């Protein structure tokens, strides 16, 4: 081999230094991106924490549509009533018996930690005294008053967080593109000036709402009508976050939000989103409809709620107050029964984690944050045996949540030569049962450990 010339040696050295420098820079840059990402994740985690722990919110659809008791906004959009007749409901929107403190009190009693109210639905009618549009409760309805502010104040007093529902489309506004299903006012391409008028209205109202109410959460709706660019979704997200970096935004701002919003249908498999919220009506309507008496039973609703928290989500349960401001008796009864049940079982609900796969327990479950207590939600009005399969932990104690009775259990089919932990049977006497769902707390000897194998004949360690 030819000996390397001095020149080559220098060149080599220079090369190594360069490579070293380069890798250091790469390392430095990836480290900063990593830590930035890491920081972002932490702030996101921090921001979303109250939402993740809250589990229950109450949705309120209140607007002109409560007067006739018809579909919110959609009734004129779909042509079941003319726009003109729809607007006549203004005269019937009296809010005569509206008691915002009683609303807030009932919501608090239900066990909800936040409430989301329709500040403006697709019909464009605003519940607050907006300086951007006279089509609002104070200036355009028989109520002759701002009905949003007193409710926001009442919620604050009760320590319930405020969420604002705001529809992106405004079908009544003269410069909004869509009016009814078969009539479009104009297209953005043909008249960008009119679209700008609309953008000014909607973004002006959002800034106004942010300034007056500083909501903990924004619940957008109707984003399907335009693209993210047309709505200027990114810009809107930015100014809302600038106004309050802690505010949470739902997914319906064309994806520029924090959490997913399945509607009416309970997800069957565990949603992939880290944060999600199922919104659901108590009957079949969002707003008050006199003719809709098809209410879900308290047991059905509590069952759905347990399924939701068992899979790591929140339930946003809707009520539709009447035009005079009273809450329909059936809905009040539902919230009260929900409240009795959530108060009794709070340790198994709030600030818990999603539970275990259904193969281990035929029903909904949650886990304490440290994963040492497993909560089982048991339906039925007869006691008997509750079955837990594939739980490797030793059980230190079992008790009935909100009632206290200590329960016995027995381990069956555990072989000394097998890793399969066998089946645990818990004896539940009739007299401890809750009329809706009974909750059992299973205190483990450590963090939950589940056996997920097929179960071979003879297993090695
Ligand atoms: C739908 C409907 C709307 C309703 C909302 C509630 O998007 O357009 O009327 O307010 O669902 O989630």
Tab-separated table of C-alpha atoms and ligand atoms in Angstrom:
chain	number	residue	atom	x	y	z
A	1	UNK	CA	0.000	0.000	0.000
A	2	UNK	CA	1.240	3.434	-0.853
A	3	UNK	CA	1.844	5.551	2.212
A	4	UNK	CA	-0.580	8.429	2.507
A	5	UNK	CA	0.855	11.791	1.626
A	6	UNK	CA	0.638	14.569	4.192
A	7	UNK	CA	-1.906	16.141	1.925
A	8	UNK	CA	-4.149	13.050	2.009
A	9	UNK	CA	-3.841	12.852	5.797
A	10	UNK	CA	-4.951	16.473	6.147
A	11	UNK	CA	-7.722	15.867	3.729
A	12	UNK	CA	-8.815	12.840	5.715
A	13	UNK	CA	-8.686	14.792	8.948
A	14	UNK	CA	-10.616	17.609	7.397
A	15	UNK	CA	-13.146	15.074	6.171
A	16	UNK	CA	-13.574	13.582	9.633
A	17	UNK	CA	-13.933	17.002	11.186
A	18	UNK	CA	-16.521	17.906	8.613
A	19	UNK	CA	-18.464	14.681	9.191
A	20	UNK	CA	-18.260	15.202	12.908
A	21	UNK	CA	-19.434	18.780	12.566
A	22	UNK	CA	-22.215	17.688	10.287
A	23	UNK	CA	-23.415	14.952	12.579
A	24	UNK	CA	-23.248	17.295	15.536
A	25	UNK	CA	-25.400	19.804	13.691
A	26	UNK	CA	-27.864	17.077	12.700
A	27	UNK	CA	-27.921	15.852	16.274
A	28	UNK	CA	-28.368	19.350	17.599
A	29	UNK	CA	-31.182	20.105	15.207
A	30	UNK	CA	-33.004	16.833	15.741
A	31	UNK	CA	-32.579	17.298	19.479
A	32	UNK	CA	-34.170	20.734	19.323
A	33	UNK	CA	-37.006	19.498	17.113
A	34	UNK	CA	-37.442	16.566	19.415
A	35	UNK	CA	-37.583	18.732	22.496
A	36	UNK	CA	-39.888	21.180	20.763
A	37	UNK	CA	-42.228	18.372	19.798
A	38	UNK	CA	-41.921	16.979	23.254
A	39	UNK	CA	-42.775	20.364	24.710
A	40	UNK	CA	-45.754	20.683	22.390
A	41	UNK	CA	-46.975	17.254	23.453
A	42	UNK	CA	-46.648	18.180	27.078
A	43	UNK	CA	-48.541	21.436	26.659
A	44	UNK	CA	-51.222	19.608	24.664
A	45	UNK	CA	-51.475	16.979	27.404
A	46	UNK	CA	-51.672	19.715	29.970
A	47	UNK	CA	-54.269	21.681	28.040
A	48	UNK	CA	-56.486	18.636	27.453
A	49	UNK	CA	-56.280	17.292	30.990
A	50	UNK	CA	-59.469	18.808	32.402
A	51	UNK	CA	-61.373	17.632	29.321
A	52	UNK	CA	-60.012	14.099	29.600
A	53	UNK	CA	-60.994	13.981	33.280
A	54	UNK	CA	-64.399	15.632	32.875
A	55	UNK	CA	-66.224	12.677	31.225
A	56	UNK	CA	-69.609	14.407	31.091
A	57	UNK	CA	-70.783	17.605	29.430
A	58	UNK	CA	-74.279	18.946	28.727
A	59	UNK	CA	-75.117	20.221	25.253
A	60	UNK	CA	-77.862	22.858	24.952
A	61	UNK	CA	-79.698	23.584	21.716
A	62	UNK	CA	-81.761	26.686	22.304
A	63	UNK	CA	-83.048	28.945	19.590
A	64	UNK	CA	-86.026	30.071	17.513
A	65	UNK	CA	-86.828	26.507	16.487
A	66	UNK	CA	-88.067	25.769	20.033
A	67	UNK	CA	-91.096	27.979	19.369
A	68	UNK	CA	-92.793	25.728	16.819
A	69	UNK	CA	-90.872	22.723	18.074
A	70	UNK	CA	-89.215	21.951	14.703
A	71	UNK	CA	-85.786	20.910	13.484
A	72	UNK	CA	-83.120	23.479	14.342
A	73	UNK	CA	-82.301	25.475	11.165
A	74	UNK	CA	-82.684	22.394	8.951
A	75	UNK	CA	-86.480	22.776	8.856
A	76	UNK	CA	-86.251	25.767	6.495
A	77	UNK	CA	-83.050	24.657	4.774
A	78	UNK	CA	-84.754	21.393	3.802
A	79	UNK	CA	-87.973	23.169	2.845
A	80	UNK	CA	-90.362	21.904	5.541
A	81	UNK	CA	-91.196	25.525	6.335
A	82	UNK	CA	-90.416	28.722	4.439
A	83	UNK	CA	-87.624	30.937	5.702
A	84	UNK	CA	-90.130	33.687	6.258
A	85	UNK	CA	-92.330	31.508	8.455
A	86	UNK	CA	-89.293	30.176	10.241
A	87	UNK	CA	-88.317	33.729	11.156
A	88	UNK	CA	-91.797	34.423	12.536
A	89	UNK	CA	-90.788	32.296	15.488
A	90	UNK	CA	-88.949	35.398	16.731
A	91	UNK	CA	-92.225	36.583	18.204
A	92	UNK	CA	-92.610	33.434	20.230
A	93	UNK	CA	-89.082	33.316	21.578
A	94	UNK	CA	-89.955	34.972	24.900
A	95	UNK	CA	-87.506	33.471	27.425
A	96	UNK	CA	-90.223	34.513	29.857
A	97	UNK	CA	-89.439	31.902	32.510
A	98	UNK	CA	-85.754	31.645	31.746
A	99	UNK	CA	-83.771	31.049	34.924
A	100	UNK	CA	-80.101	30.673	33.955
A	101	UNK	CA	-79.105	29.953	37.536
A	102	UNK	CA	-81.544	27.054	37.684
A	103	UNK	CA	-80.086	25.740	34.397
A	104	UNK	CA	-76.555	25.939	35.732
A	105	UNK	CA	-77.635	24.313	38.982
A	106	UNK	CA	-79.295	21.408	37.164
A	107	UNK	CA	-76.237	20.941	34.950
A	108	UNK	CA	-73.965	20.908	37.967
A	109	UNK	CA	-76.307	18.431	39.682
A	110	UNK	CA	-76.121	16.080	36.697
A	111	UNK	CA	-72.410	15.666	37.340
A	112	UNK	CA	-71.366	17.432	34.138
A	113	UNK	CA	-68.141	19.420	34.280
A	114	UNK	CA	-68.839	21.538	31.215
A	115	UNK	CA	-71.756	22.795	29.152
A	116	UNK	CA	-71.847	23.696	25.467
A	117	UNK	CA	-74.558	26.093	24.309
A	118	UNK	CA	-75.635	27.049	20.783
A	119	UNK	CA	-74.565	30.684	20.743
A	120	UNK	CA	-75.483	30.637	17.047
A	121	UNK	CA	-76.886	27.764	14.992
A	122	UNK	CA	-76.958	27.463	11.166
A	123	UNK	CA	-79.981	29.815	11.066
A	124	UNK	CA	-77.704	32.657	12.211
A	125	UNK	CA	-79.788	33.659	15.244
A	126	UNK	CA	-77.414	34.765	18.016
A	127	UNK	CA	-78.226	34.325	21.701
A	128	UNK	CA	-75.981	37.235	22.710
A	129	UNK	CA	-76.232	40.905	21.841
A	130	UNK	CA	-73.837	40.824	18.900
A	131	UNK	CA	-72.482	44.093	17.572
A	132	UNK	CA	-71.998	42.403	14.178
A	133	UNK	CA	-75.606	41.384	13.561
A	134	UNK	CA	-78.974	42.596	14.798
A	135	UNK	CA	-80.383	39.115	14.249
A	136	UNK	CA	-80.018	38.265	17.911
A	137	UNK	CA	-82.113	37.542	20.994
A	138	UNK	CA	-81.950	41.099	22.284
A	139	UNK	CA	-82.603	43.003	19.090
A	140	UNK	CA	-84.752	40.622	17.095
A	141	UNK	CA	-86.840	38.457	19.440
A	142	UNK	CA	-89.648	38.781	21.959
A	143	UNK	CA	-87.091	38.013	24.703
A	144	UNK	CA	-85.575	41.471	24.130
A	145	UNK	CA	-82.497	40.465	26.064
A	146	UNK	CA	-79.110	38.852	25.776
A	147	UNK	CA	-79.713	35.302	27.030
A	148	UNK	CA	-76.153	34.033	26.783
A	149	UNK	CA	-74.341	36.304	29.251
A	150	UNK	CA	-76.447	35.437	32.337
A	151	UNK	CA	-75.980	31.735	31.598
A	152	UNK	CA	-72.209	32.112	31.190
A	153	UNK	CA	-72.093	33.917	34.534
A	154	UNK	CA	-74.235	31.291	36.247
A	155	UNK	CA	-72.000	28.484	34.978
A	156	UNK	CA	-68.937	30.284	36.270
A	157	UNK	CA	-70.525	30.547	39.712
A	158	UNK	CA	-71.142	26.806	39.725
A	159	UNK	CA	-67.618	26.039	38.561
A	160	UNK	CA	-68.874	24.454	35.341
A	161	UNK	CA	-66.788	25.234	32.256
A	162	UNK	CA	-68.339	27.069	29.305
A	163	UNK	CA	-68.245	25.733	25.765
A	164	UNK	CA	-69.559	27.803	22.867
A	165	UNK	CA	-71.244	26.114	19.936
A	166	UNK	CA	-70.842	28.273	16.852
A	167	UNK	CA	-72.101	27.318	13.414
A	168	UNK	CA	-69.773	28.300	10.588
A	169	UNK	CA	-72.628	28.466	8.052
A	170	UNK	CA	-75.119	31.286	8.522
A	171	UNK	CA	-77.984	30.478	6.191
A	172	UNK	CA	-79.928	33.672	6.974
A	173	UNK	CA	-77.106	36.104	6.275
A	174	UNK	CA	-77.544	37.888	2.941
A	175	UNK	CA	-73.880	37.433	2.037
A	176	UNK	CA	-73.530	33.785	2.960
A	177	UNK	CA	-73.307	31.401	-0.009
A	178	UNK	CA	-75.923	28.796	0.969
A	179	UNK	CA	-79.531	29.580	1.722
A	180	UNK	CA	-81.619	26.430	1.276
A	181	UNK	CA	-80.960	22.977	-0.104
A	182	UNK	CA	-81.906	24.082	-3.593
A	183	UNK	CA	-80.871	27.689	-3.641
A	184	UNK	CA	-77.365	28.998	-3.409
A	185	UNK	CA	-76.940	32.780	-3.316
A	186	UNK	CA	-73.624	32.907	-5.155
A	187	UNK	CA	-70.299	31.144	-5.463
A	188	UNK	CA	-67.126	32.458	-3.865
A	189	UNK	CA	-65.363	32.507	-7.251
A	190	UNK	CA	-68.076	34.631	-8.803
A	191	UNK	CA	-68.291	37.067	-5.910
A	192	UNK	CA	-65.311	37.158	-3.550
A	193	UNK	CA	-66.459	40.503	-2.176
A	194	UNK	CA	-69.647	38.997	-0.733
A	195	UNK	CA	-67.653	36.143	0.732
A	196	UNK	CA	-65.379	38.685	2.387
A	197	UNK	CA	-68.461	40.305	3.954
A	198	UNK	CA	-69.354	36.953	5.410
A	199	UNK	CA	-65.817	36.310	6.649
A	200	UNK	CA	-65.910	39.691	8.394
A	201	UNK	CA	-69.181	38.809	10.083
A	202	UNK	CA	-68.190	35.384	11.264
A	203	UNK	CA	-64.659	36.156	12.325
A	204	UNK	CA	-65.861	39.378	13.942
A	205	UNK	CA	-68.404	37.430	15.954
A	206	UNK	CA	-65.813	34.881	17.025
A	207	UNK	CA	-63.496	37.625	18.261
A	208	UNK	CA	-66.422	39.211	20.042
A	209	UNK	CA	-67.335	35.918	21.727
A	210	UNK	CA	-63.698	35.286	22.665
A	211	UNK	CA	-63.441	38.728	24.259
A	212	UNK	CA	-66.711	38.636	26.166
A	213	UNK	CA	-66.805	34.989	27.272
A	214	UNK	CA	-63.321	33.568	26.903
A	215	UNK	CA	-64.802	30.053	26.630
A	216	UNK	CA	-62.913	26.953	27.743
A	217	UNK	CA	-64.056	25.208	24.592
A	218	UNK	CA	-65.218	26.015	21.054
A	219	UNK	CA	-67.699	23.680	19.443
A	220	UNK	CA	-67.767	24.415	15.713
A	221	UNK	CA	-70.272	22.891	13.336
A	222	UNK	CA	-71.185	22.890	9.652
A	223	UNK	CA	-67.649	22.901	8.248
A	224	UNK	CA	-68.746	20.577	5.428
A	225	UNK	CA	-70.034	23.525	3.393
A	226	UNK	CA	-66.608	24.953	2.506
A	227	UNK	CA	-62.925	24.078	2.410
A	228	UNK	CA	-60.433	24.884	5.170
A	229	UNK	CA	-58.964	27.607	2.933
A	230	UNK	CA	-62.358	29.163	2.302
A	231	UNK	CA	-63.222	29.237	6.012
A	232	UNK	CA	-59.641	30.385	6.744
A	233	UNK	CA	-59.678	27.687	9.385
A	234	UNK	CA	-56.011	27.923	10.253
A	235	UNK	CA	-56.191	31.657	10.827
A	236	UNK	CA	-59.291	31.228	12.982
A	237	UNK	CA	-57.606	28.539	15.062
A	238	UNK	CA	-54.609	30.852	15.479
A	239	UNK	CA	-56.538	33.862	16.695
A	240	UNK	CA	-58.611	31.801	19.100
A	241	UNK	CA	-55.445	30.285	20.527
A	242	UNK	CA	-53.779	33.689	20.693
A	243	UNK	CA	-56.753	34.955	22.676
A	244	UNK	CA	-56.471	31.948	25.013
A	245	UNK	CA	-53.760	29.301	24.482
A	246	UNK	CA	-55.615	26.941	26.834
A	247	UNK	CA	-58.857	26.930	24.871
A	248	UNK	CA	-59.968	23.624	23.360
A	249	UNK	CA	-61.401	23.371	19.833
A	250	UNK	CA	-63.493	20.464	18.537
A	251	UNK	CA	-62.676	18.748	15.257
A	252	UNK	CA	-65.278	20.561	13.163
A	253	UNK	CA	-63.070	23.438	12.089
A	254	UNK	CA	-61.955	21.360	9.120
A	255	UNK	CA	-59.599	19.398	11.330
A	256	UNK	CA	-57.931	22.400	12.989
A	257	UNK	CA	-59.020	21.213	16.397
A	258	UNK	CA	-58.156	19.032	19.341
A	259	UNK	CA	-60.711	16.253	19.562
A	260	UNK	CA	-63.042	14.009	17.553
A	261	UNK	CA	-66.822	14.379	17.686
A	262	UNK	CA	-68.779	11.240	16.799
A	263	UNK	CA	-72.465	12.153	16.684
A	264	UNK	CA	-75.397	10.058	17.970
A	265	UNK	CA	-73.799	6.664	17.256
A	266	UNK	CA	-71.763	5.130	20.062
A	267	UNK	CA	-68.464	3.902	18.554
A	268	UNK	CA	-68.346	0.112	18.543
A	269	UNK	CA	-64.600	-0.278	18.702
A	270	UNK	CA	-62.316	1.943	20.756
A	271	UNK	CA	-61.738	5.178	18.764
A	272	UNK	CA	-58.148	5.835	17.737
A	273	UNK	CA	-58.275	9.519	18.651
A	274	UNK	CA	-56.653	10.406	21.961
A	275	UNK	CA	-59.528	12.714	22.762
A	276	UNK	CA	-63.117	12.253	21.721
A	277	UNK	CA	-66.616	13.146	22.725
A	278	UNK	CA	-69.885	11.514	21.720
A	279	UNK	CA	-72.708	14.015	21.370
A	280	UNK	CA	-76.157	12.548	21.810
A	281	UNK	CA	-79.774	13.607	22.214
A	282	UNK	CA	-81.995	12.455	25.106
A	283	UNK	CA	-84.840	11.829	22.619
A	284	UNK	CA	-84.411	12.142	18.833
A	285	UNK	CA	-84.085	15.919	18.560
A	286	UNK	CA	-81.400	18.472	19.415
A	287	UNK	CA	-83.807	21.307	20.111
A	288	UNK	CA	-87.158	21.210	21.917
A	289	UNK	CA	-89.783	19.357	19.908
A	290	UNK	CA	-93.104	18.964	21.610
A	291	UNK	CA	-93.983	16.012	19.423
A	292	UNK	CA	-90.863	14.041	20.244
A	293	UNK	CA	-91.502	12.025	23.389
A	294	UNK	CA	-89.249	9.181	22.355
A	295	UNK	CA	-86.834	9.521	25.271
A	296	UNK	CA	-84.055	7.109	26.053
A	297	UNK	CA	-84.422	5.607	29.513
A	298	UNK	CA	-82.032	6.634	32.279
A	299	UNK	CA	-80.659	3.127	32.275
A	300	UNK	CA	-79.970	3.291	28.528
A	301	UNK	CA	-78.260	6.670	28.879
A	302	UNK	CA	-76.183	5.633	31.874
A	303	UNK	CA	-75.281	2.453	29.984
A	304	UNK	CA	-74.115	4.513	27.014
A	305	UNK	CA	-72.200	6.804	29.356
A	306	UNK	CA	-70.378	3.849	30.946
A	307	UNK	CA	-69.516	2.511	27.473
A	308	UNK	CA	-68.128	5.918	26.512
A	309	UNK	CA	-65.886	6.316	29.562
A	310	UNK	CA	-64.892	2.666	29.345
A	311	UNK	CA	-63.376	3.429	25.929
A	312	UNK	CA	-61.755	6.703	26.981
A	313	UNK	CA	-64.252	9.299	25.739
A	314	UNK	CA	-66.636	11.950	27.030
A	315	UNK	CA	-70.396	12.115	26.651
A	316	UNK	CA	-71.966	15.424	25.631
A	317	UNK	CA	-75.628	14.862	26.416
A	318	UNK	CA	-78.060	17.253	24.812
A	319	UNK	CA	-81.083	19.065	26.198
A	320	UNK	CA	-83.462	21.360	24.305
A	321	UNK	CA	-85.112	24.023	26.464
A	322	UNK	CA	-88.501	25.441	25.481
A	323	UNK	CA	-88.863	28.930	23.995
A	324	UNK	CA	-90.017	30.283	27.365
A	325	UNK	CA	-86.760	29.099	28.915
A	326	UNK	CA	-88.068	26.123	30.845
A	327	UNK	CA	-86.415	22.743	30.560
A	328	UNK	CA	-88.807	19.937	29.585
A	329	UNK	CA	-89.747	17.786	32.598
A	330	UNK	CA	-88.487	14.571	30.988
A	331	UNK	CA	-85.062	16.093	30.366
A	332	UNK	CA	-84.886	17.502	33.866
A	333	UNK	CA	-85.719	14.063	35.282
A	334	UNK	CA	-83.012	12.453	33.142
A	335	UNK	CA	-80.362	14.917	34.346
A	336	UNK	CA	-81.413	14.453	37.975
A	337	UNK	CA	-81.228	10.674	37.831
A	338	UNK	CA	-77.902	10.905	36.025
A	339	UNK	CA	-76.780	13.220	38.824
A	340	UNK	CA	-77.807	10.808	41.548
A	341	UNK	CA	-75.848	8.066	39.833
A	342	UNK	CA	-72.724	10.099	39.000
A	343	UNK	CA	-72.536	11.532	42.540
A	344	UNK	CA	-72.727	8.060	44.082
A	345	UNK	CA	-70.081	6.649	41.751
A	346	UNK	CA	-67.791	9.624	41.225
A	347	UNK	CA	-64.581	7.757	42.106
A	348	UNK	CA	-65.226	5.311	39.253
A	349	UNK	CA	-65.999	8.072	36.742
A	350	UNK	CA	-63.975	11.293	36.974
A	351	UNK	CA	-60.261	11.364	36.261
A	352	UNK	CA	-60.235	7.654	35.463
A	353	UNK	CA	-58.705	5.912	32.461
A	354	UNK	CA	-60.327	3.705	29.832
A	355	UNK	CA	-60.873	0.177	31.139
A	356	UNK	CA	-59.884	-3.304	30.020
A	357	UNK	CA	-60.799	-5.309	26.889
A	358	UNK	CA	-64.193	-6.984	26.961
A	359	UNK	CA	-62.695	-10.496	26.885
A	360	UNK	CA	-61.793	-10.016	30.545
A	361	UNK	CA	-65.126	-8.673	31.710
A	362	UNK	CA	-68.422	-8.654	29.830
A	363	UNK	CA	-69.153	-5.013	30.398
A	364	UNK	CA	-67.802	-1.500	30.772
A	365	UNK	CA	-64.848	-0.844	33.074
A	366	UNK	CA	-62.571	2.032	34.058
A	367	UNK	CA	-59.210	2.157	35.826
A	368	UNK	CA	-57.874	4.507	38.461
A	369	UNK	CA	-55.067	6.665	37.075
A	370	UNK	CA	-52.387	4.543	38.778
A	371	UNK	CA	-54.118	1.410	37.401
A	372	UNK	CA	-54.383	-0.301	40.766
A	373	UNK	CA	-58.164	-0.126	41.032
A	374	UNK	CA	-60.393	-1.666	38.396
A	375	UNK	CA	-64.003	-0.494	38.354
A	376	UNK	CA	-66.635	-2.853	36.992
A	377	UNK	CA	-70.016	-1.547	35.840
A	378	UNK	CA	-72.640	-4.193	36.428
A	379	UNK	CA	-76.111	-4.011	34.957
A	380	UNK	CA	-79.062	-5.925	36.291
A	381	UNK	CA	-81.456	-6.117	39.171
A	382	UNK	CA	-80.529	-9.561	40.399
A	383	UNK	CA	-77.361	-10.333	42.312
A	384	UNK	CA	-75.179	-13.293	41.471
A	385	UNK	CA	-71.715	-13.958	40.188
A	386	UNK	CA	-69.632	-11.429	38.321
A	387	UNK	CA	-66.883	-12.998	36.239
A	388	UNK	CA	-63.367	-11.607	35.726
A	389	UNK	CA	-61.066	-13.536	33.409
A	390	UNK	CA	-57.354	-13.415	32.805
A	391	UNK	CA	-56.484	-11.072	35.629
A	392	UNK	CA	-52.961	-11.892	36.778
A	393	UNK	CA	-53.050	-9.693	39.857
A	394	UNK	CA	-54.038	-10.822	43.282
A	395	UNK	CA	-57.151	-9.021	44.474
A	396	UNK	CA	-56.660	-7.273	47.813
A	397	UNK	CA	-60.207	-6.079	48.324
A	398	UNK	CA	-63.501	-5.600	46.490
A	399	UNK	CA	-66.229	-3.178	47.544
A	400	UNK	CA	-69.448	-1.742	46.201
A	401	UNK	CA	-68.820	1.863	45.169
A	402	UNK	CA	-71.010	4.414	46.943
A	403	UNK	CA	-72.419	1.696	49.194
A	404	UNK	CA	-69.404	0.193	50.898
A	405	UNK	CA	-70.164	-3.529	51.254
A	406	UNK	CA	-67.046	-5.703	51.036
A	407	UNK	CA	-67.466	-8.562	48.569
A	408	UNK	CA	-66.013	-12.072	48.490
A	409	UNK	CA	-64.441	-13.701	45.485
A	410	UNK	CA	-63.193	-17.109	44.469
A	411	UNK	CA	-60.512	-18.150	41.973
A	412	UNK	CA	-61.421	-21.079	39.750
A	413	UNK	CA	-59.429	-23.093	37.187
A	414	UNK	CA	-55.996	-21.822	38.193
A	415	UNK	CA	-53.332	-24.524	37.767
A	416	UNK	CA	-49.985	-24.288	39.515
A	417	UNK	CA	-48.187	-25.267	36.312
A	418	UNK	CA	-49.883	-22.683	34.130
A	419	UNK	CA	-49.476	-18.928	33.727
A	420	UNK	CA	-53.175	-18.640	33.046
A	421	UNK	CA	-54.523	-16.891	36.142
A	422	UNK	CA	-57.889	-18.654	35.936
A	423	UNK	CA	-61.295	-17.110	36.465
A	424	UNK	CA	-62.303	-14.917	39.371
A	425	UNK	CA	-65.906	-15.067	40.518
A	426	UNK	CA	-67.205	-12.189	42.627
A	427	UNK	CA	-70.339	-12.794	44.691
A	428	UNK	CA	-72.770	-9.867	44.517
A	429	UNK	CA	-75.777	-9.960	46.869
A	430	UNK	CA	-79.110	-8.448	45.753
A	431	UNK	CA	-79.234	-5.859	48.502
A	432	UNK	CA	-76.190	-3.882	47.259
A	433	UNK	CA	-77.561	-3.284	43.770
A	434	UNK	CA	-78.148	0.138	42.241
A	435	UNK	CA	-81.336	0.420	40.135
A	436	UNK	CA	-79.256	1.592	37.135
A	437	UNK	CA	-75.717	0.213	37.191
A	438	UNK	CA	-73.890	-1.130	40.241
A	439	UNK	CA	-70.199	-0.343	40.397
A	440	UNK	CA	-67.635	-2.663	41.973
A	441	UNK	CA	-64.152	-1.451	42.899
A	442	UNK	CA	-61.492	-4.158	42.637
A	443	UNK	CA	-58.323	-3.201	44.477
A	444	UNK	CA	-55.329	-5.010	42.997
A	445	UNK	CA	-51.961	-5.859	44.514
A	446	UNK	CA	-50.270	-3.514	42.014
A	447	UNK	CA	-50.685	-2.123	38.528
A	448	UNK	CA	-53.200	-4.145	36.505
A	449	UNK	CA	-51.637	-7.075	34.665
A	450	UNK	CA	-53.704	-8.980	32.135
A	451	UNK	CA	-53.079	-12.425	30.744
A	452	UNK	CA	-53.473	-12.146	26.962
A	453	UNK	CA	-52.085	-15.505	25.778
A	454	UNK	CA	-53.974	-18.322	24.161
A	455	UNK	CA	-53.227	-20.671	27.030
A	456	UNK	CA	-50.921	-23.515	25.995
A	457	UNK	CA	-51.185	-26.970	27.512
A	458	UNK	CA	-47.941	-26.655	29.405
A	459	UNK	CA	-46.227	-23.334	29.535
A	460	UNK	CA	-42.674	-22.553	30.227
A	461	UNK	CA	-41.983	-19.596	32.389
B	1	LIG	C1	-75.344	18.352	13.162
B	1	LIG	C2	-76.502	19.272	12.803
B	1	LIG	C3	-76.880	20.243	13.840
B	1	LIG	C4	-76.645	19.832	15.253
B	1	LIG	C5	-75.340	19.128	15.418
B	1	LIG	C6	-75.074	18.643	16.796
B	1	LIG	O1	-74.138	18.825	12.708
B	1	LIG	O2	-76.236	20.002	11.643
B	1	LIG	O3	-78.190	20.636	13.636
B	1	LIG	O4	-76.644	20.986	15.990
B	1	LIG	O5	-75.256	18.074	14.532
B	1	LIG	O6	-73.959	17.823	16.828
